[in-house]
């Protein structure tokens, strides 16, 4: 199968995630039926969401808690099975995979960073970072060496033998990021990775991520509830509310032209920061971001994976 | 009065069932019996082969390694010496042998059962009421089927002990695995863990402290059941207690009871301290 580099890495088409559904199927067109289902306790966490993410792009999904953003990102590696819709990553249709294919897909094509880190408490930093490679069946000496490199990348050198409980929140999330980087997958999913950290550390981690991104050129889907964060990190972003994408565009576009009153309310604070010259510039200027070197993707991804071995 | 006509007894059916079991499965039970007996005799021989001061030294060293406190390591050593002083050393070793074999069998049966219950809701729904029943049933009742299937002696003692002692390790294995944090499991799954890898790398190791608590409980229950099992000829300290009861010999009864308590305390402390080793490191 040929993979076109210019094609989006991630394509999501008409995605629905519905909880508490009695019958296996429903008609998304039938508004009346949907309303009736809602009254009977069915939860529409994600409703008809479509978007594309290009290679090397950072796509931010922003929304308040309960907006369905975490559900959405969990549908991408099929931690949750989508009720309806198509997800295609790297030309592979994730929504149609069986259990075996899915495990192989997760081992090689995606990596994820979680708000609550999800580190193994009984394994040290080095073993935690190497965990994904272990699942893949990479021999110990090789995986530990790769893990050491990733630990250096996130600036945790010298902490290899510490256990998660011995680290601060920021450091734990660095371990989480290293664990994702070492997978060398094209797609990196980040579910509110910095939301649990205090503001200064959060800022520092955002810097680290931008810096890393300049080196590794991942395709990142980043979920946050913080517009400032979305604007700093995102090439493009979407605002989510009650399971629906209210607006999609670059952070600049969204801040300048909020599509409705809901987005407007979100954006107004941010705009004040952005326009007032005395306040520190929290918003990362778009021009600088565009000067970033283009994604260093020269060969189809599976080929690169083969070279690595 | 309850109508006499409505009386209906299951007792004869159970009798028939057990009889059928003995005939139809005779060779199986005999094989099982000789296997258990073989292992038991080997372990007992080893327990008696190590001299008394050997055990005292082992207990002191183990306690020291696990507690790093002089008091906490000397005291268990002195305590088990009192067993020898009462002239109960050999009998205590017999009891210990039965406990060890019963606990080994309990773990062999209990841990996989607990894992199965954590994995399958249906299996959980079947086993749970069975465990409840097993734990409410008076322990003496277990002596009867063990007696019928295996006759008198050590093996039925071991079997009755296993039936009595196995529920905690099953329950706590199940509980421990179910309690493993969703976040950690989700992370493992997203990195491509298969069901087997998830169990082996994440769920089971993280459940280990709880499982160790279950093993500890099972050991304690086995020790208490061994005393009752002496009624069907399991021997050991229980038999001393039984003899003392029959002769209303309070003094002898106290000595044998004391020996059982000492065994319990020493095993409990050492296994609890060992369980701590499975806790993930804290700051």
Coordinates of C-alpha atoms in Angstrom, one line a residue:
Chain A
X1 CA 0.0 0.0 0.0
X2 CA 1.4 3.3 -1.0
X3 CA 1.2 6.2 1.4
X4 CA 1.0 9.7 0.1
X5 CA 3.0 12.0 2.3
X6 CA 0.9 15.0 1.4
X7 CA -2.2 13.2 2.5
X8 CA -3.4 14.0 6.0
X9 CA -1.9 11.5 8.6
X10 CA -5.2 11.5 10.5
X11 CA -8.6 11.7 9.0
X12 CA -11.8 11.5 11.1
X13 CA -15.1 11.4 9.3
X14 CA -18.5 11.8 10.9
X15 CA -17.4 10.3 14.3
X16 CA -20.1 9.6 16.9
X17 CA -19.5 8.2 20.4
X18 CA -22.8 7.4 22.2
X19 CA -22.9 5.9 25.7
X20 CA -25.9 4.0 27.1
X21 CA -27.2 3.0 23.6
X22 CA -29.8 0.2 23.9
X23 CA -30.0 -0.8 20.2
X24 CA -26.7 -1.3 18.3
X25 CA -27.5 1.2 15.6
X26 CA -29.2 4.6 15.2
X27 CA -29.9 7.0 12.5
X28 CA -27.8 10.2 13.0
X29 CA -30.0 12.1 10.6
X30 CA -33.2 11.6 12.6
X31 CA -33.1 14.6 14.9
X32 CA -36.4 13.7 16.6
X33 CA -35.2 10.2 17.5
X34 CA -31.9 11.6 18.8
X35 CA -33.8 14.0 21.1
X36 CA -36.0 11.1 22.4
X37 CA -32.8 9.0 23.0
X38 CA -31.3 11.9 24.9
X39 CA -34.3 12.1 27.2
X40 CA -34.1 8.3 27.9
X41 CA -30.6 8.8 29.3
X42 CA -28.4 8.2 26.3
X43 CA -25.3 10.3 26.3
X44 CA -24.0 11.7 23.1
X45 CA -20.3 12.3 24.0
X46 CA -19.1 13.0 20.5
X47 CA -21.5 14.1 17.8
X48 CA -20.6 14.0 14.1
X49 CA -17.1 15.2 14.4
X50 CA -14.9 15.4 11.3
X51 CA -11.4 16.7 11.0
X52 CA -8.0 16.1 9.4
X53 CA -4.5 16.5 10.8
X54 CA -1.6 16.9 8.4
X55 CA 1.8 15.3 9.0
X56 CA 3.9 17.4 11.4
X57 CA 1.0 19.4 12.5
X58 CA -0.1 20.2 16.0
X59 CA -3.9 20.0 16.2
X60 CA -5.5 21.2 19.5
X61 CA -8.9 20.2 20.6
X62 CA -10.1 22.6 23.2
X63 CA -13.2 22.4 25.3
X64 CA -14.4 22.5 28.9
X65 CA -14.8 19.4 31.0
X66 CA -17.7 17.3 29.8
X67 CA -17.4 18.6 26.2
X68 CA -16.4 15.2 25.0
X69 CA -12.8 16.1 24.1
X70 CA -11.3 13.2 26.2
X71 CA -13.8 10.8 24.7
X72 CA -12.9 11.9 21.3
X73 CA -9.1 11.5 21.7
X74 CA -9.7 8.0 23.3
X75 CA -11.6 7.0 20.2
X76 CA -8.6 7.6 18.0
X77 CA -6.5 4.6 19.2
X78 CA -9.8 2.8 19.9
X79 CA -9.5 2.9 23.7
X80 CA -13.2 3.5 23.2
X81 CA -15.0 2.0 20.2
X82 CA -16.6 4.7 18.1
X83 CA -20.3 4.2 17.6
X84 CA -20.3 5.5 14.1
X85 CA -17.8 7.1 11.7
X86 CA -14.5 6.5 10.1
X87 CA -11.0 7.0 11.6
X88 CA -8.1 6.6 9.3
X89 CA -4.5 6.9 10.5
X90 CA -1.6 6.6 8.0
X91 CA -4.0 5.2 5.4
X92 CA -5.2 2.5 7.8
X93 CA -8.8 2.4 8.8
X94 CA -8.7 2.1 12.6
X95 CA -12.4 1.8 12.9
X96 CA -12.4 -1.5 11.0
X97 CA -9.5 -3.3 12.7
X98 CA -9.9 -6.5 14.6
X99 CA -8.3 -7.1 18.1
X100 CA -5.0 -8.4 16.7
X101 CA -4.6 -5.7 14.1
X102 CA -5.4 -3.1 16.7
X103 CA -2.7 -4.3 19.1
X104 CA -0.1 -4.2 16.3
X105 CA -1.4 -0.8 15.2
X106 CA -1.1 0.6 18.8
X107 CA 2.4 -0.8 19.2
X108 CA 3.7 0.9 16.1
X109 CA 1.6 3.8 14.9
X110 CA 0.5 5.8 17.9
X111 CA 1.7 6.8 21.3
X112 CA -0.2 8.7 24.0
X113 CA 0.5 10.9 27.0
X114 CA -2.1 11.1 29.7
X115 CA -3.1 13.8 32.3
X116 CA -2.6 11.3 35.1
X117 CA 0.6 10.0 33.6
X118 CA -0.4 6.3 33.7
X119 CA 3.1 5.2 34.8
X120 CA 3.8 1.9 36.3
X121 CA 4.5 2.4 40.0
X122 CA 6.6 -0.7 40.4
X123 CA 9.0 0.1 37.6
X124 CA 11.7 2.7 37.5
X125 CA 11.9 5.6 35.0
X126 CA 14.0 3.6 32.6
X127 CA 11.7 0.6 32.6
X128 CA 8.7 2.8 32.3
X129 CA 10.1 4.6 29.2
X130 CA 11.0 1.2 27.7
X131 CA 7.6 -0.3 28.4
X132 CA 6.1 0.2 24.9
X133 CA 9.2 -1.4 23.3
X134 CA 8.9 -4.3 25.7
X135 CA 5.3 -4.9 24.6
X136 CA 6.6 -4.8 21.1
X137 CA 9.1 -7.5 21.9
X138 CA 12.3 -5.5 21.5
X139 CA 15.2 -7.2 23.3
X140 CA 16.2 -5.7 26.7
X141 CA 19.6 -4.2 25.8
X142 CA 18.2 -2.5 22.7
X143 CA 15.1 -1.1 24.4
X144 CA 16.9 0.2 27.4
X145 CA 19.4 1.9 25.2
X146 CA 16.6 3.6 23.2
X147 CA 14.9 4.5 26.5
X148 CA 18.1 6.2 27.7
X149 CA 18.2 8.3 24.6
X150 CA 14.6 9.4 25.1
X151 CA 15.2 10.2 28.7
X152 CA 18.1 12.5 27.7
X153 CA 15.7 14.1 25.1
X154 CA 13.2 15.1 27.8
X155 CA 16.0 16.2 30.2
X156 CA 15.7 13.5 32.8
X157 CA 19.2 12.3 32.6
X158 CA 20.3 10.8 36.0
X159 CA 16.8 9.9 37.1
X160 CA 16.7 6.6 35.3
X161 CA 16.6 4.5 38.5
X162 CA 14.0 6.5 40.4
X163 CA 10.5 5.3 40.7
X164 CA 7.4 7.4 39.7
X165 CA 6.4 8.1 43.3
X166 CA 9.8 9.7 43.9
X167 CA 9.3 12.3 41.1
X168 CA 7.4 15.6 40.9
X169 CA 4.4 15.9 38.6
X170 CA 6.4 17.7 35.9
X171 CA 9.0 15.1 36.0
X172 CA 6.5 12.3 35.8
X173 CA 5.0 13.9 32.7
X174 CA 8.5 14.1 31.2
X175 CA 8.6 10.3 31.7
X176 CA 5.3 10.0 30.1
X177 CA 6.5 12.1 27.1
X178 CA 9.7 10.0 26.9
X179 CA 7.7 6.8 26.9
X180 CA 5.7 8.2 24.0
X181 CA 8.7 9.5 22.0
X182 CA 10.6 6.2 22.2
X183 CA 7.9 4.6 20.2
X184 CA 8.9 6.6 17.2
X185 CA 5.4 6.6 16.0
X186 CA 4.1 9.3 13.7
X187 CA 1.1 10.2 15.7
X188 CA 1.3 11.4 19.2
X189 CA -1.9 11.8 21.2
X190 CA -1.8 14.1 24.3
X191 CA -4.8 14.2 26.7
X192 CA -4.5 17.3 28.8
X193 CA -0.9 16.4 29.6
X194 CA -0.1 19.5 31.5
X195 CA -3.4 20.3 33.1
X196 CA -2.4 18.7 36.4
X197 CA 0.7 20.8 36.7
X198 CA 1.2 24.2 38.4
X199 CA 1.3 27.2 36.1
X200 CA 5.1 27.7 36.0
X201 CA 5.8 24.0 35.4
X202 CA 3.1 23.9 32.8
X203 CA 4.7 26.8 31.0
X204 CA 8.1 25.0 31.1
X205 CA 6.6 21.8 29.8
X206 CA 4.9 23.6 26.9
X207 CA 8.3 25.1 26.0
X208 CA 9.9 21.6 26.2
X209 CA 7.2 20.2 24.0
X210 CA 7.6 23.0 21.4
X211 CA 11.4 22.4 21.5
X212 CA 11.0 18.6 21.1
X213 CA 8.5 19.1 18.3
X214 CA 11.1 21.2 16.4
X215 CA 13.4 18.1 16.6
X216 CA 11.0 15.2 16.1
X217 CA 8.2 16.6 13.9
X218 CA 5.4 14.5 15.2
X219 CA 1.9 14.8 14.3
X220 CA 0.2 15.8 17.5
X221 CA -3.4 15.7 18.6
X222 CA -3.5 17.7 21.8
X223 CA -6.5 18.0 24.1
X224 CA -6.7 20.9 26.6
X225 CA -9.2 23.1 28.4
X226 CA -6.9 26.1 28.3
X227 CA -7.1 28.5 25.4
X228 CA -3.7 30.0 26.2
X229 CA -2.1 26.6 25.9
X230 CA -4.1 25.8 22.7
X231 CA -2.9 29.0 21.1
X232 CA 0.8 28.5 22.1
X233 CA 1.0 24.9 20.9
X234 CA -1.5 24.6 18.1
X235 CA -1.0 25.0 14.4
X236 CA -4.7 24.5 14.1
X237 CA -7.4 24.0 16.7
X238 CA -11.0 23.1 17.2
X239 CA -13.3 24.4 19.9
X240 CA -15.6 21.6 21.2
X241 CA -18.8 21.9 23.1
X242 CA -21.3 19.2 24.0
X243 CA -19.7 16.8 21.7
X244 CA -19.7 19.0 18.6
X245 CA -16.9 21.0 17.0
X246 CA -18.1 24.5 17.3
X247 CA -15.3 26.0 15.3
X248 CA -12.1 24.9 13.6
X249 CA -9.2 27.0 12.4
X250 CA -5.9 28.4 13.4
X251 CA -5.7 29.8 16.9
X252 CA -5.4 33.3 15.3
X253 CA -8.6 32.9 13.3
X254 CA -10.5 31.7 16.2
X255 CA -9.3 34.5 18.5
X256 CA -10.0 37.1 15.8
X257 CA -13.3 35.7 14.5
X258 CA -15.1 33.6 17.1
X259 CA -18.0 31.9 15.3
X260 CA -20.5 32.2 18.1
X261 CA -21.1 33.6 21.5
X262 CA -19.7 30.6 23.2
X263 CA -16.4 30.8 21.5
X264 CA -16.5 34.6 22.0
X265 CA -16.7 34.2 25.7
X266 CA -13.7 31.9 25.7
X267 CA -11.7 34.1 23.5
X268 CA -12.3 37.5 25.1
X269 CA -9.9 37.1 27.9
X270 CA -7.2 35.8 25.6
X271 CA -7.7 38.7 23.2
X272 CA -7.1 41.2 26.0
X273 CA -3.8 39.6 26.8
X274 CA -2.9 39.5 23.2
X275 CA -3.7 43.2 22.4
X276 CA -2.4 44.8 25.6
X277 CA 1.3 45.7 25.0
X278 CA 2.1 45.9 28.7
X279 CA 1.1 42.3 29.5
X280 CA 3.5 39.6 28.7
X281 CA 2.8 37.9 25.4
X282 CA 1.3 34.7 26.3
X283 CA 0.0 34.1 22.8
X284 CA 2.7 32.5 20.7
X285 CA 2.9 34.7 17.5
X286 CA 1.9 32.8 14.5
X287 CA 4.6 34.1 12.1
X288 CA 7.3 32.6 14.2
X289 CA 5.5 29.3 14.2
X290 CA 5.3 29.3 10.4
X291 CA 9.0 29.8 10.1
X292 CA 9.4 26.3 11.6
X293 CA 11.1 23.9 9.2
X294 CA 8.8 21.7 7.3
X295 CA 8.2 18.1 8.5
X296 CA 11.2 16.0 7.8
X297 CA 9.2 13.2 6.3
X298 CA 11.1 11.9 3.3
X299 CA 9.8 8.4 3.1
X300 CA 6.6 6.6 3.8
X301 CA 6.4 5.8 7.5
X302 CA 6.5 2.0 7.3
X303 CA 9.7 2.2 5.4
X304 CA 11.3 4.3 8.1
X305 CA 10.1 1.8 10.7
X306 CA 11.9 -0.9 8.7
X307 CA 15.1 1.1 8.6
X308 CA 15.2 1.5 12.3
X309 CA 15.4 -2.2 12.9
Chain B
X1 CA -45.5 -27.6 63.4
X2 CA -44.2 -27.9 59.9
X3 CA -46.3 -30.5 58.0
X4 CA -44.6 -33.9 58.4
X5 CA -45.7 -34.9 54.9
X6 CA -43.7 -32.0 53.4
X7 CA -40.4 -33.4 54.8
X8 CA -37.9 -33.9 52.1
X9 CA -34.3 -34.9 52.7
X10 CA -31.4 -34.2 50.4
X11 CA -29.1 -36.1 52.8
X12 CA -29.6 -39.5 51.1
X13 CA -28.9 -38.0 47.7
X14 CA -25.7 -36.4 48.9
X15 CA -24.7 -39.7 50.4
X16 CA -25.4 -41.5 47.1
X17 CA -23.4 -38.9 45.2
X18 CA -20.4 -39.2 47.5
X19 CA -20.6 -43.0 47.3
X20 CA -20.8 -42.8 43.5
X21 CA -17.8 -40.4 43.5
X22 CA -15.8 -42.8 45.6
X23 CA -16.5 -45.7 43.2
X24 CA -16.3 -43.9 39.9
X25 CA -13.4 -41.6 40.8
X26 CA -11.6 -43.9 43.1
X27 CA -8.4 -44.1 41.2
X28 CA -8.3 -40.3 40.8
X29 CA -8.7 -39.7 44.5
X30 CA -6.1 -42.4 45.3
X31 CA -3.7 -40.8 42.9
X32 CA -4.3 -37.4 44.3
X33 CA -4.0 -38.8 47.8
X34 CA -0.6 -40.4 47.2
X35 CA 0.7 -37.3 45.4
X36 CA -0.3 -35.0 48.3
X37 CA 1.1 -37.5 50.8
X38 CA 4.4 -37.8 48.9
X39 CA 4.9 -34.1 48.9
X40 CA 3.8 -33.8 52.5
X41 CA 6.2 -36.5 53.7
X42 CA 9.1 -34.9 51.8
X43 CA 8.4 -31.5 53.3
X44 CA 7.9 -32.9 56.8
X45 CA 11.2 -34.9 56.5
X46 CA 13.0 -31.7 55.5
X47 CA 11.4 -29.7 58.4
X48 CA 12.6 -32.3 60.8
X49 CA 16.0 -32.7 59.2
X50 CA 16.9 -29.1 59.9
X51 CA 18.0 -29.1 63.5
X52 CA 16.0 -26.9 66.0
X53 CA 18.8 -24.3 66.2
X54 CA 18.8 -24.1 62.4
X55 CA 15.2 -23.0 62.4
X56 CA 15.8 -20.6 65.3
X57 CA 18.7 -19.1 63.3
X58 CA 16.6 -18.9 60.1
X59 CA 13.7 -17.2 61.9
X60 CA 16.1 -14.7 63.6
X61 CA 17.9 -13.9 60.3
X62 CA 14.7 -13.5 58.3
X63 CA 13.1 -11.3 60.9
X64 CA 16.3 -9.2 61.0
X65 CA 16.3 -8.8 57.2
X66 CA 12.6 -7.8 57.2
X67 CA 12.5 -5.5 60.3
X68 CA 16.1 -4.4 61.0
X69 CA 15.2 -4.3 64.7
X70 CA 17.1 -6.4 67.2
X71 CA 14.0 -6.8 69.5
X72 CA 11.8 -7.9 66.6
X73 CA 14.3 -10.5 65.4
X74 CA 15.4 -12.0 68.8
X75 CA 11.8 -12.3 70.1
X76 CA 10.5 -14.7 67.4
X77 CA 13.6 -16.8 67.9
X78 CA 13.0 -17.1 71.7
X79 CA 9.3 -17.8 71.1
X80 CA 9.8 -20.8 68.9
X81 CA 12.4 -22.1 71.4
X82 CA 9.5 -22.4 73.9
X83 CA 7.9 -24.9 71.6
X84 CA 10.9 -27.1 71.9
X85 CA 11.0 -26.6 75.7
X86 CA 7.4 -27.9 76.0
X87 CA 8.5 -31.0 74.1
X88 CA 6.4 -30.2 71.1
X89 CA 9.0 -29.6 68.5
X90 CA 8.4 -32.7 66.4
X91 CA 4.6 -32.3 66.5
X92 CA 4.9 -28.7 65.6
X93 CA 6.9 -29.6 62.6
X94 CA 4.2 -32.0 61.6
X95 CA 1.6 -29.2 61.9
X96 CA 3.9 -26.8 59.9
X97 CA 4.2 -29.4 57.2
X98 CA 0.5 -29.8 56.8
X99 CA 0.1 -26.0 56.8
X100 CA 2.8 -25.6 54.1
X101 CA 1.3 -28.2 51.8
X102 CA -2.3 -26.8 52.4
X103 CA -1.1 -23.3 51.6
X104 CA 0.7 -24.4 48.5
X105 CA -2.4 -26.2 47.2
X106 CA -4.5 -23.2 48.1
X107 CA -2.3 -20.9 46.1
X108 CA -2.2 -23.3 43.2
X109 CA -6.0 -23.3 43.1
X110 CA -6.8 -19.9 44.5
X111 CA -4.7 -17.5 42.5
X112 CA -5.8 -18.7 39.1
X113 CA -9.4 -18.8 40.4
X114 CA -9.0 -15.2 41.6
X115 CA -7.6 -14.1 38.3
X116 CA -10.4 -15.8 36.4
X117 CA -13.0 -14.0 38.6
X118 CA -11.3 -10.7 37.9
X119 CA -11.3 -11.3 34.2
X120 CA -14.8 -12.8 33.7
X121 CA -17.9 -11.4 35.3
X122 CA -19.8 -14.6 34.7
X123 CA -17.2 -16.7 36.5
X124 CA -17.2 -14.1 39.3
X125 CA -21.0 -14.5 39.6
X126 CA -20.7 -18.3 39.9
X127 CA -17.8 -18.4 42.3
X128 CA -18.8 -15.5 44.6
X129 CA -21.8 -17.3 46.3
X130 CA -19.8 -20.5 46.5
X131 CA -17.1 -18.6 48.5
X132 CA -19.8 -17.0 50.7
X133 CA -21.2 -20.5 51.4
X134 CA -17.8 -21.9 52.1
X135 CA -17.0 -19.2 54.6
X136 CA -20.3 -19.5 56.5
X137 CA -20.3 -23.3 56.6
X138 CA -19.0 -24.6 60.0
X139 CA -15.4 -25.8 59.4
X140 CA -16.3 -29.2 61.0
X141 CA -18.5 -29.9 58.0
X142 CA -15.6 -30.0 55.7
X143 CA -14.2 -32.9 57.6
X144 CA -16.9 -35.3 56.5
X145 CA -16.4 -35.2 52.7
X146 CA -12.6 -35.2 53.1
X147 CA -13.0 -38.2 55.4
X148 CA -15.2 -40.1 53.0
X149 CA -13.1 -39.4 49.9
X150 CA -9.6 -39.8 51.5
X151 CA -10.2 -41.8 54.7
X152 CA -8.4 -41.0 57.9
X153 CA -5.0 -39.4 58.2
X154 CA -2.9 -36.5 57.0
X155 CA -4.2 -36.2 53.4
X156 CA -7.9 -35.6 54.3
X157 CA -6.6 -33.1 56.9
X158 CA -4.8 -31.3 54.1
X159 CA -7.8 -31.3 51.9
X160 CA -10.2 -30.1 54.6
X161 CA -7.6 -27.4 55.4
X162 CA -7.4 -26.3 51.8
X163 CA -11.2 -26.0 51.5
X164 CA -11.3 -23.9 54.6
X165 CA -8.3 -21.8 53.9
X166 CA -8.6 -21.1 50.1
X167 CA -11.4 -18.3 50.1
X168 CA -9.3 -15.4 51.3
X169 CA -6.6 -15.8 48.6
X170 CA -9.3 -16.1 45.9
X171 CA -11.1 -13.1 47.2
X172 CA -8.1 -10.9 47.6
X173 CA -6.5 -11.9 44.2
X174 CA -9.8 -11.0 42.6
X175 CA -10.1 -7.7 44.5
X176 CA -6.5 -6.7 44.0
X177 CA -6.7 -7.2 40.2
X178 CA -9.9 -5.3 40.0
X179 CA -8.5 -2.4 42.0
X180 CA -5.6 -1.7 39.7
X181 CA -5.9 1.9 38.6
X182 CA -7.7 2.5 35.3
X183 CA -5.2 5.1 34.3
X184 CA -2.3 2.7 34.3
X185 CA -4.2 0.0 32.5
X186 CA -5.4 2.5 29.9
X187 CA -1.8 3.6 29.3
X188 CA -0.7 0.0 28.9
X189 CA -3.5 -0.8 26.4
X190 CA -2.7 2.3 24.3
X191 CA 0.9 1.2 24.0
X192 CA -0.3 -2.1 22.6
X193 CA -0.6 -4.5 25.5
X194 CA -2.4 -7.7 24.7
X195 CA -4.8 -9.1 27.3
X196 CA -2.1 -11.4 28.5
X197 CA 0.6 -8.7 28.7
X198 CA -1.8 -6.4 30.5
X199 CA -2.3 -9.1 33.1
X200 CA 1.4 -10.1 33.4
X201 CA 3.0 -6.7 33.2
X202 CA 0.4 -4.5 34.9
X203 CA -2.6 -6.0 36.6
X204 CA -1.0 -8.9 38.4
X205 CA 2.2 -7.1 39.7
X206 CA 0.1 -4.1 40.8
X207 CA -2.3 -6.4 42.7
X208 CA 0.6 -8.2 44.4
X209 CA 0.4 -6.3 47.8
X210 CA -3.3 -7.3 48.0
X211 CA -2.6 -10.8 46.9
X212 CA 0.1 -11.1 49.6
X213 CA -2.4 -10.0 52.2
X214 CA -4.6 -12.9 50.9
X215 CA -1.8 -15.4 51.2
X216 CA -1.2 -14.2 54.7
X217 CA -4.9 -14.7 55.6
X218 CA -5.0 -18.1 54.0
X219 CA -1.9 -19.2 56.0
X220 CA -3.5 -18.1 59.2
X221 CA -6.7 -19.9 58.4
X222 CA -4.9 -23.0 57.4
X223 CA -3.1 -23.0 60.8
X224 CA -6.4 -22.7 62.7
X225 CA -8.0 -25.5 60.6
X226 CA -5.1 -27.9 61.1
X227 CA -6.1 -28.1 64.7
X228 CA -9.6 -29.1 63.8
X229 CA -8.3 -31.5 61.1
X230 CA -6.6 -33.5 63.9
X231 CA -10.0 -34.9 64.6
X232 CA -9.7 -37.0 61.4
X233 CA -6.2 -38.0 62.2
X234 CA -4.1 -35.2 60.7
X235 CA -1.8 -35.4 63.8
X236 CA 0.4 -32.5 64.9
X237 CA -0.3 -29.9 67.6
X238 CA -4.1 -30.3 67.1
X239 CA -3.9 -33.8 68.3
X240 CA -2.2 -32.6 71.5
X241 CA -5.0 -30.2 72.0
X242 CA -7.6 -32.9 71.3
X243 CA -5.9 -35.3 73.8
X244 CA -5.8 -32.6 76.4
X245 CA -9.4 -31.7 75.9
X246 CA -10.4 -35.4 76.3
X247 CA -8.5 -35.7 79.5
X248 CA -9.5 -32.2 80.7
X249 CA -5.8 -31.5 81.1
X250 CA -5.7 -27.7 81.2
X251 CA -1.9 -27.5 81.5
X252 CA -1.1 -29.7 78.5
X253 CA -3.9 -27.9 76.6
X254 CA -2.3 -24.6 77.3
X255 CA 1.2 -25.8 76.2
X256 CA -0.2 -27.1 72.8
X257 CA -2.3 -24.0 72.4
X258 CA 0.7 -21.8 73.1
X259 CA 2.8 -23.6 70.5
X260 CA 0.0 -23.0 67.9
X261 CA -0.1 -19.3 68.8
X262 CA 3.6 -19.0 68.6
X263 CA 3.7 -20.6 65.1
X264 CA 0.9 -18.3 64.0
X265 CA 2.6 -15.1 65.3
X266 CA 6.0 -16.0 63.7
X267 CA 4.5 -17.0 60.4
X268 CA 2.2 -14.0 60.4
X269 CA 4.9 -11.5 61.1
X270 CA 7.4 -12.9 58.6
X271 CA 4.8 -13.2 55.8
X272 CA 3.5 -9.7 56.5
X273 CA 7.0 -8.2 56.4
X274 CA 7.7 -10.1 53.2
X275 CA 4.5 -8.7 51.7
X276 CA 5.8 -5.2 52.2
X277 CA 8.5 -6.0 49.7
X278 CA 5.9 -6.0 47.0
X279 CA 4.7 -2.5 47.7
X280 CA 5.8 -0.1 45.0
X281 CA 8.6 2.2 46.2
X282 CA 7.5 5.4 47.9
X283 CA 9.5 8.6 48.2

